[in-house]
Short mmCIF file of C-alpha atoms and ligand atoms in Angstrom, two decimals:
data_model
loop_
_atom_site.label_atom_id
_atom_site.label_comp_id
_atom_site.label_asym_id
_atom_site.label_seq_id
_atom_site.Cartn_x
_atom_site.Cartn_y
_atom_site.Cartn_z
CA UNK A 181 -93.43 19.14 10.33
CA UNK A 182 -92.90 18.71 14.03
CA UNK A 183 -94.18 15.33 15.31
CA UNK A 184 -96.25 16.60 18.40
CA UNK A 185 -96.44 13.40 19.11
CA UNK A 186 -93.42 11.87 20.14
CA UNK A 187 -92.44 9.58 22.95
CA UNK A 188 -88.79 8.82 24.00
CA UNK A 189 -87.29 12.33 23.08
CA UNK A 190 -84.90 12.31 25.87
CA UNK A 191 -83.09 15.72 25.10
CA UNK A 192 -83.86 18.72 22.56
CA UNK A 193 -81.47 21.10 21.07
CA UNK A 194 -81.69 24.89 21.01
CA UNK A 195 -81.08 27.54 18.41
CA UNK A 196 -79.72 30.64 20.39
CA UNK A 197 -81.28 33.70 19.49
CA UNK A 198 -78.85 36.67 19.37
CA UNK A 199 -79.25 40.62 20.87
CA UNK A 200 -77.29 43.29 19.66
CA UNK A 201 -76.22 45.81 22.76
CA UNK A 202 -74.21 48.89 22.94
CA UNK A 203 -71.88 47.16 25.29
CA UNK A 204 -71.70 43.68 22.71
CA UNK A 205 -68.69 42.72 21.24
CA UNK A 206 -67.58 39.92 18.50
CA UNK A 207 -66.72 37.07 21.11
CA UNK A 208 -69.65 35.21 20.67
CA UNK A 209 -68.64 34.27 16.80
CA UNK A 210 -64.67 33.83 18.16
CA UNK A 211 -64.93 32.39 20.97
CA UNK A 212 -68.35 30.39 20.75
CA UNK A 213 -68.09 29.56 17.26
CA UNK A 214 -71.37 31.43 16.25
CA UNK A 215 -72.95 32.68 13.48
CA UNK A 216 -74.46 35.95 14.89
CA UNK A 217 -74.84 39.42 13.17
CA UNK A 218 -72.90 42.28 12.51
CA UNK A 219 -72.16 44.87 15.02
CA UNK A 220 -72.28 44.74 18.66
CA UNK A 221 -73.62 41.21 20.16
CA UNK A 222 -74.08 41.24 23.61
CA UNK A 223 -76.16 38.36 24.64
CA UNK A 224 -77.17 34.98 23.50
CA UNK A 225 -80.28 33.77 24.62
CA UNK A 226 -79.30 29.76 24.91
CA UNK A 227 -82.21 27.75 26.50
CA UNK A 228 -85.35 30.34 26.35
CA UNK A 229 -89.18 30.65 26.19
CA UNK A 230 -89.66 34.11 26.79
CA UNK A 231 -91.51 36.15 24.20
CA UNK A 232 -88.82 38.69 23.72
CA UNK A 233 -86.38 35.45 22.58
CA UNK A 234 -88.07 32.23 22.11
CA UNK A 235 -85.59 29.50 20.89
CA UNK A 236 -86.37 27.41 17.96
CA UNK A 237 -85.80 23.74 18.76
CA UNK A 238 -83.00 22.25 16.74
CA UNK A 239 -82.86 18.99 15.48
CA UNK A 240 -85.21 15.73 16.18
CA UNK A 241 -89.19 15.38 16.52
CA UNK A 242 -89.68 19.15 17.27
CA UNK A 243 -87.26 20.20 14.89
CA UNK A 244 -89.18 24.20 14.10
CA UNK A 245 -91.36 24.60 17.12
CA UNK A 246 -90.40 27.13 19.64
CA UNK A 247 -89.80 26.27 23.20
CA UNK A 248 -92.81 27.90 24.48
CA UNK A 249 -95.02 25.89 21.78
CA UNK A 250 -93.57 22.85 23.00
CA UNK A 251 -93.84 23.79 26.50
CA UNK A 252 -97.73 24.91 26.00
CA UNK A 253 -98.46 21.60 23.90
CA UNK A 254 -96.09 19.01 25.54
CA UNK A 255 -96.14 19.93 29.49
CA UNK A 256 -95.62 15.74 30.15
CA UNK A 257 -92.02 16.00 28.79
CA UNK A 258 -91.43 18.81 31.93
CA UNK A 259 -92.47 16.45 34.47
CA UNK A 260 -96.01 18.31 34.46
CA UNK A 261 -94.07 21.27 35.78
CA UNK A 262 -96.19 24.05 36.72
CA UNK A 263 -93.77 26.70 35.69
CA UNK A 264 -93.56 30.24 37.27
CA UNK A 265 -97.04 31.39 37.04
CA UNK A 266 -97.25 29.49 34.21
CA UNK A 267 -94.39 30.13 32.17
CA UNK A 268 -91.20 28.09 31.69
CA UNK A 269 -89.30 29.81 34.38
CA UNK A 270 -85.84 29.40 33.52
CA UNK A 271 -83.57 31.85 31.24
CA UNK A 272 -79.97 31.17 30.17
CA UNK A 273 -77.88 33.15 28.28
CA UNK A 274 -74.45 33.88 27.36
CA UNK A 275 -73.45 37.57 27.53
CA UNK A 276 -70.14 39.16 26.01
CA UNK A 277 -69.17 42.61 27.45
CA UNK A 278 -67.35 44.19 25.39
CA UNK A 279 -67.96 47.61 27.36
CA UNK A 280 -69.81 47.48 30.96
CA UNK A 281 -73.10 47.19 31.05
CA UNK A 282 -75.35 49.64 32.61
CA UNK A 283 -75.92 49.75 36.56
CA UNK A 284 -78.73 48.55 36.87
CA UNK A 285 -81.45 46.44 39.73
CA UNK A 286 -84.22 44.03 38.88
CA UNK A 287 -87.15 43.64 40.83
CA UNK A 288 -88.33 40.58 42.74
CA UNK A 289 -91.38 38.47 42.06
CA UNK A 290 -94.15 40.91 44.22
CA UNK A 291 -92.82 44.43 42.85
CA UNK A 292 -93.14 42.81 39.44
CA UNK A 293 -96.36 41.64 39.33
CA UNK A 294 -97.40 44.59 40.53
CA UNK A 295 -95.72 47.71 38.94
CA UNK A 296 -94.99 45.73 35.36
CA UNK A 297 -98.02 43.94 33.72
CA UNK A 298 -97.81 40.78 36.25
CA UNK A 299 -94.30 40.28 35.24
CA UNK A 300 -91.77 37.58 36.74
CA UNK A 301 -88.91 38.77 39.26
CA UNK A 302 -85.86 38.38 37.79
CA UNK A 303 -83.01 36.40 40.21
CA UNK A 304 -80.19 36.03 38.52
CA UNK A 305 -76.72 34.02 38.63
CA UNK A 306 -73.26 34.51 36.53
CA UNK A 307 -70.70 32.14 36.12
CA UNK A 308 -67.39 34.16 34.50
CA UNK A 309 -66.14 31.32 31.56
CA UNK A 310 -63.57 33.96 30.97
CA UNK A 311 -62.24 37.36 31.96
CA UNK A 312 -59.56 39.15 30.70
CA UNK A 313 -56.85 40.04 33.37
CA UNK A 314 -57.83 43.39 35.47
CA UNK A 315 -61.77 42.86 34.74
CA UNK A 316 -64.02 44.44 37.72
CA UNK A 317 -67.41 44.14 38.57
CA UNK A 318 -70.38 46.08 40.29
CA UNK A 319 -72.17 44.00 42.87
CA UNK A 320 -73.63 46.08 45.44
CA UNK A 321 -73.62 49.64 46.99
CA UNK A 322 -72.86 51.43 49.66
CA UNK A 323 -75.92 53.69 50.58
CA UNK A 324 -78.16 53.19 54.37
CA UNK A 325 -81.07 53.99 52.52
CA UNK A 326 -83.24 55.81 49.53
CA UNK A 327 -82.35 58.72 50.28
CA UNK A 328 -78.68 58.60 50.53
CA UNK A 329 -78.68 56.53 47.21
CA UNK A 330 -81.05 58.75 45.49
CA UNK A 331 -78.08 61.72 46.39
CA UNK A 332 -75.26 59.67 45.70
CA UNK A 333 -77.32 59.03 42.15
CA UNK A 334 -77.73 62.31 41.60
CA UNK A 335 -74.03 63.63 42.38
CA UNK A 336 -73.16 61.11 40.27
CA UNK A 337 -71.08 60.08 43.23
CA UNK A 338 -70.61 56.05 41.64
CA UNK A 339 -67.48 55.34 43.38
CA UNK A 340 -68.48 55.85 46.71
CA UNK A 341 -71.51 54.75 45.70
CA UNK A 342 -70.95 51.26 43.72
CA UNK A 343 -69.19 47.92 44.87
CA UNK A 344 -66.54 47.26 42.31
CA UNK A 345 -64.86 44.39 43.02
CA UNK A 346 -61.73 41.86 40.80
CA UNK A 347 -63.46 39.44 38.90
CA UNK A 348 -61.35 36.26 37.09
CA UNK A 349 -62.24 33.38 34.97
CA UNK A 350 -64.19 30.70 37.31
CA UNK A 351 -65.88 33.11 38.95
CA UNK A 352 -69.10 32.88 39.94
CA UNK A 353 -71.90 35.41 41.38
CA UNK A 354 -75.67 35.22 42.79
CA UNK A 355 -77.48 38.30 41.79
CA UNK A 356 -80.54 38.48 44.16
CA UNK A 357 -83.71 41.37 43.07
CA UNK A 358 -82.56 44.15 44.56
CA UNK A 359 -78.66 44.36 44.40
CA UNK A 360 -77.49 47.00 42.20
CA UNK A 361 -75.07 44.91 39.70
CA UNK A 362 -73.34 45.32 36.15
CA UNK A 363 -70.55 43.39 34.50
CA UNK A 364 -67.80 45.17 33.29
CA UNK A 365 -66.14 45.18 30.17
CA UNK A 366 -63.47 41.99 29.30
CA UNK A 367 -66.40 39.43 30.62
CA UNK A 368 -68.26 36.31 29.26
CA UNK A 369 -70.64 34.93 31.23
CA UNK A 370 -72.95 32.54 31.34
CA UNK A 371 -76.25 33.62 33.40
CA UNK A 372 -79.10 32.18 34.59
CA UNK A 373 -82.09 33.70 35.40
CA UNK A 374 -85.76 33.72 36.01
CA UNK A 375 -87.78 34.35 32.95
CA UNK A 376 -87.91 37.76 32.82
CA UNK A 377 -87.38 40.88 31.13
CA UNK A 378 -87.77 43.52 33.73
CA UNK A 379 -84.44 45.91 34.66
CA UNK A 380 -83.92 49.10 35.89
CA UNK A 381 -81.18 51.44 34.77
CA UNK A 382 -79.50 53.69 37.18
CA UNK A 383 -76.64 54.30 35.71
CA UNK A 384 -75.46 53.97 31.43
CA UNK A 385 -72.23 55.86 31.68
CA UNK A 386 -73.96 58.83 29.17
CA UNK A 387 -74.16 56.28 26.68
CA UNK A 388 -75.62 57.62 23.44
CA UNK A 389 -76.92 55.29 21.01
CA UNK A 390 -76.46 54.83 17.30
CA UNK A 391 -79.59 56.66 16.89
CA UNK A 392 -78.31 59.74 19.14
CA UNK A 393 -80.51 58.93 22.10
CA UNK A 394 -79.92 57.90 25.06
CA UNK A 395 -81.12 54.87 26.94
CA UNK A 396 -83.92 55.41 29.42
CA UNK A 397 -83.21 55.40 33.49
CA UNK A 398 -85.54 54.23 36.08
CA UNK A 399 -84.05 56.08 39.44
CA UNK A 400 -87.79 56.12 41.33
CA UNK A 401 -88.48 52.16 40.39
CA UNK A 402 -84.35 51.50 41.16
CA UNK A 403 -84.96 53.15 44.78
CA UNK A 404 -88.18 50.93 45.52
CA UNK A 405 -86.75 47.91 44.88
CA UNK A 406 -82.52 47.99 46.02
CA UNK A 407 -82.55 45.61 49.11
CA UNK A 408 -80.39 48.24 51.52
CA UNK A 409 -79.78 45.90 54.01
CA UNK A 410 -77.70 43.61 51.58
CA UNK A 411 -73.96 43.20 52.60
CA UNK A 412 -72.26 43.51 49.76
CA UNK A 413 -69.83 40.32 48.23
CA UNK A 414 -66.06 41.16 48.15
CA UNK A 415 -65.22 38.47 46.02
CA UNK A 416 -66.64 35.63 43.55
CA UNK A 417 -64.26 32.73 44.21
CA UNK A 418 -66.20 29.41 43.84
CA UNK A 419 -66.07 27.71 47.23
CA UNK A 420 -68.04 24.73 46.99
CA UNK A 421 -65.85 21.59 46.98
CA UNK A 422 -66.18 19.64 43.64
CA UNK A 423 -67.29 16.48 44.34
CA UNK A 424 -66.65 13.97 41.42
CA UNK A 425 -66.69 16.63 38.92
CA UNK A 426 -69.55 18.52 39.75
CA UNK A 427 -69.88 21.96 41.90
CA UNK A 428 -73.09 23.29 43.26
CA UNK A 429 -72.85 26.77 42.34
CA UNK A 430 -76.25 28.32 43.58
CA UNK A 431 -78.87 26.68 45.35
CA UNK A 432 -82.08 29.18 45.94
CA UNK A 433 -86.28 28.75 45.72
CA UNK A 434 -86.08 29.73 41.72
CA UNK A 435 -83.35 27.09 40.81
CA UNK A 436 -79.90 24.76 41.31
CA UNK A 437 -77.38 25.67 39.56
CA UNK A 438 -74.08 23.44 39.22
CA UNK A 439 -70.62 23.34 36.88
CA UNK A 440 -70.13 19.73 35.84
CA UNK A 441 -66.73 19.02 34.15
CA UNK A 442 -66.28 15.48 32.58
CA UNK A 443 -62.47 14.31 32.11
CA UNK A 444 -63.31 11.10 29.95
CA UNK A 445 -66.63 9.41 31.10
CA UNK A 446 -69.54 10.70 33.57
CA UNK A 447 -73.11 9.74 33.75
CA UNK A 448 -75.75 12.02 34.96
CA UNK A 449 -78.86 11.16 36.35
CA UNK A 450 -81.88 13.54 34.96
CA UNK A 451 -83.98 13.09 37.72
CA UNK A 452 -85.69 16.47 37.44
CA UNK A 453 -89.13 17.56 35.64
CA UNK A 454 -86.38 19.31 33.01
CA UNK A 455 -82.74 20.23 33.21
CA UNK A 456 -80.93 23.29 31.70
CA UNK A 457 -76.96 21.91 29.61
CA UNK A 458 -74.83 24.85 28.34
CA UNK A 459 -71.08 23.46 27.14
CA UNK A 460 -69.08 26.23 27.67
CA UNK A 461 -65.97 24.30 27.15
CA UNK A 462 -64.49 21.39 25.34
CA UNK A 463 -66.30 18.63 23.15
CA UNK A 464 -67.71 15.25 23.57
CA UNK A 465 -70.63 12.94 22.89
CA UNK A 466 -73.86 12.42 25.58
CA UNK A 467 -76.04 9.09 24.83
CA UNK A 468 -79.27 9.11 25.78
CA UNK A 469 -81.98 6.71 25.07
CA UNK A 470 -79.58 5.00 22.49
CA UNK A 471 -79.12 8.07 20.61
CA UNK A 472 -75.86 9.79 20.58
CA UNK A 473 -75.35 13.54 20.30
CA UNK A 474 -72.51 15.44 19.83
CA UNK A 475 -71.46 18.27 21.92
CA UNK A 476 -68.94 21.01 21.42
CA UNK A 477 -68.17 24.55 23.10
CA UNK A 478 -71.62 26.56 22.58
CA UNK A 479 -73.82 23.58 22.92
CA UNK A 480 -77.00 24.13 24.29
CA UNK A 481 -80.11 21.60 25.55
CA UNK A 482 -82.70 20.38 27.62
CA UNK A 483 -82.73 17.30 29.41
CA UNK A 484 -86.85 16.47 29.37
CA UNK A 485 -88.38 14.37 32.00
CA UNK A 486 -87.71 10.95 29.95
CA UNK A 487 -84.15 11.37 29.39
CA UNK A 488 -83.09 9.08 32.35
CA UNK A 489 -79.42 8.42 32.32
CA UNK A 490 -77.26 10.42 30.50
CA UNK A 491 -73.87 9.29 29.64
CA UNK A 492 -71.12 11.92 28.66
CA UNK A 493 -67.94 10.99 27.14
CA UNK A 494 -64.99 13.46 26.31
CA UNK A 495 -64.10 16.52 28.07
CA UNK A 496 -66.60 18.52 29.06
CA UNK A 497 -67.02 21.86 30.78
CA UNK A 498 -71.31 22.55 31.44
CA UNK A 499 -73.66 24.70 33.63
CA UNK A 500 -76.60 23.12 34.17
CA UNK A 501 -79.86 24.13 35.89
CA UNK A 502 -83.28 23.05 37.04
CA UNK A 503 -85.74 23.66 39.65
CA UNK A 504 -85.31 23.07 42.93
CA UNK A 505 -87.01 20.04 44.66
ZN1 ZN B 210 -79.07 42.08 35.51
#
């Protein structure tokens, strides 16, 4: 039984929750150590409350509960964070693309809430923790305007029409409502996101499924909501400086986003209502509140409002995340 209760918690533990894809691959067993299921595994939802993929807290006082049962129940432990209308508003996941994804656009907060059942936006980030050599990347188009995008669409005109672009391992790339995006195959990234669900396919590459259908597109919603004045990125080389081990990534209204790398010893000041930890690379300890924790490649947590200082040891590769002040 979870201890609803408890004071001094510092950090909780996730249990991923794993989505097969037709673009999924096997990497997230051989390179993240993972116990996922057969077939094709595209995503890994790390550090989530959304109903489609609600982590089960690993470990500790709320060993069982779900994050949005602990969020609902324990709000003090987020810093009385208000959420996004509500709802824990962060998302990260790991994705493995075996095969590109589809082309797709999300919406931002306004569209959402309006056209989908008072849904979220969905901003989203990727940092590339690997790439094989050659990998591309669709971030952007080329059209003026709906109606030269809804004819490129419908020539099927996608290389005039998309931004493909190198991508390499340390890569890193803001993806904004509106910009028409998809990783390519060769890629595993970790994202974060707002805490939302909403995307809309323009292009799937005349995927069929295992069932013989295809997957659905949404041209009409895709030309509401592409931002046509965006200049699309030529490149996703981190240019931040690193300044004693950490690099801001992203800084936006939805969240920061940084890469901290520890060589032996680092300490980390939570000073946030909550903070998003994915280890994407190497292993270590963190002590918090006297209690020590292990940490390895595939490690994910949450820093709560009363972890204080936390002390890493080891070497350590993380993204981390929280809201912005
Ligand atoms: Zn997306």
């Amino acid at each position: 039984m979870a201890q609803l209760d408890a004071e001094n918690v510092g950090l909780v533990f996730m249990k991923p929750v794993f989505v097969k894809k037709i673009w999924g691959g096997r990497k997230l067993a051989t390179e993240f150590g993972y116990t996922i299921p057969d077939g094709n595994v595209g995503e890994c939802w790390a550090i989530s409350a959304h109903p489609a993929g609600d982590c089960a807290i690993e470990g500790g006082p709320f060993e069982g509960l779900h994050l949005d049962e602990l969020w609902a129940a324990r709000r003090d432990l987020f810093g009385n964070c208000l959420g996004d209308r509500g709802k824990f508003p962060l998302l990260i996941k790991i994705l493995d693309t075996h095969e590109s994804l589809s082309v797709q656009v999300h919406p931002g907060d306004v569209y959402a809430a309006e056209h989908e059942n008072g849904s979220l936006g969905k901003k989203e980030c990727w940092y590339i923790v690997h790439a094989d050599p050659g990998s591309q990347i669709i971030i952007g188009q080329h059209a003026k305007n709906a109606d030269e995008f809804r004819k490129m669409v419908e020539a099927g005109d996608w290389d005039r029409l998309l931004n493909k672009i190198p991508v390499k391992t340390g890569d890193f790339f803001a993806v904004n409502p509106g910009t028409i995006h998809a990783l390519c195959g060769g890629c595993l990234a970790i994202e974060t996101q707002q805490s939302s669900d909403i995307t809309y396919r323009v292009y799937d590459y005349d995927r069929v499924q295992p069932d013989g259908t295809k997957r659905e597109l949404h041209i009409e919603q895709a030309c509401d909501v592409v931002d046509f004045s965006q200049v699309p990125p030529t490149s996703g080389e981190v240019t931040a400086p690193e300044v004693d081990g950490v690099t801001e990534l992203m800084r936006c209204d939805k969240f920061v986003v940084d890469r901290i790398r520890v060589k032996e010893a680092k300490s980390v000041d939570q000073k946030w209502p909550f903070m998003c930890v994915s280890v994407y690379g190497g292993e270590g300890l963190v002590k918090v509140l006297g209690k020590e924790y292990p940490l390895k490649k595939g490690s994910h947590f949450l820093a709560l409002s009363d972890a204080g200082t936390m002390e890493f040891s080891g070497e350590l590769s993380m993204i981390t995340s929280h809201l912005p002040e």
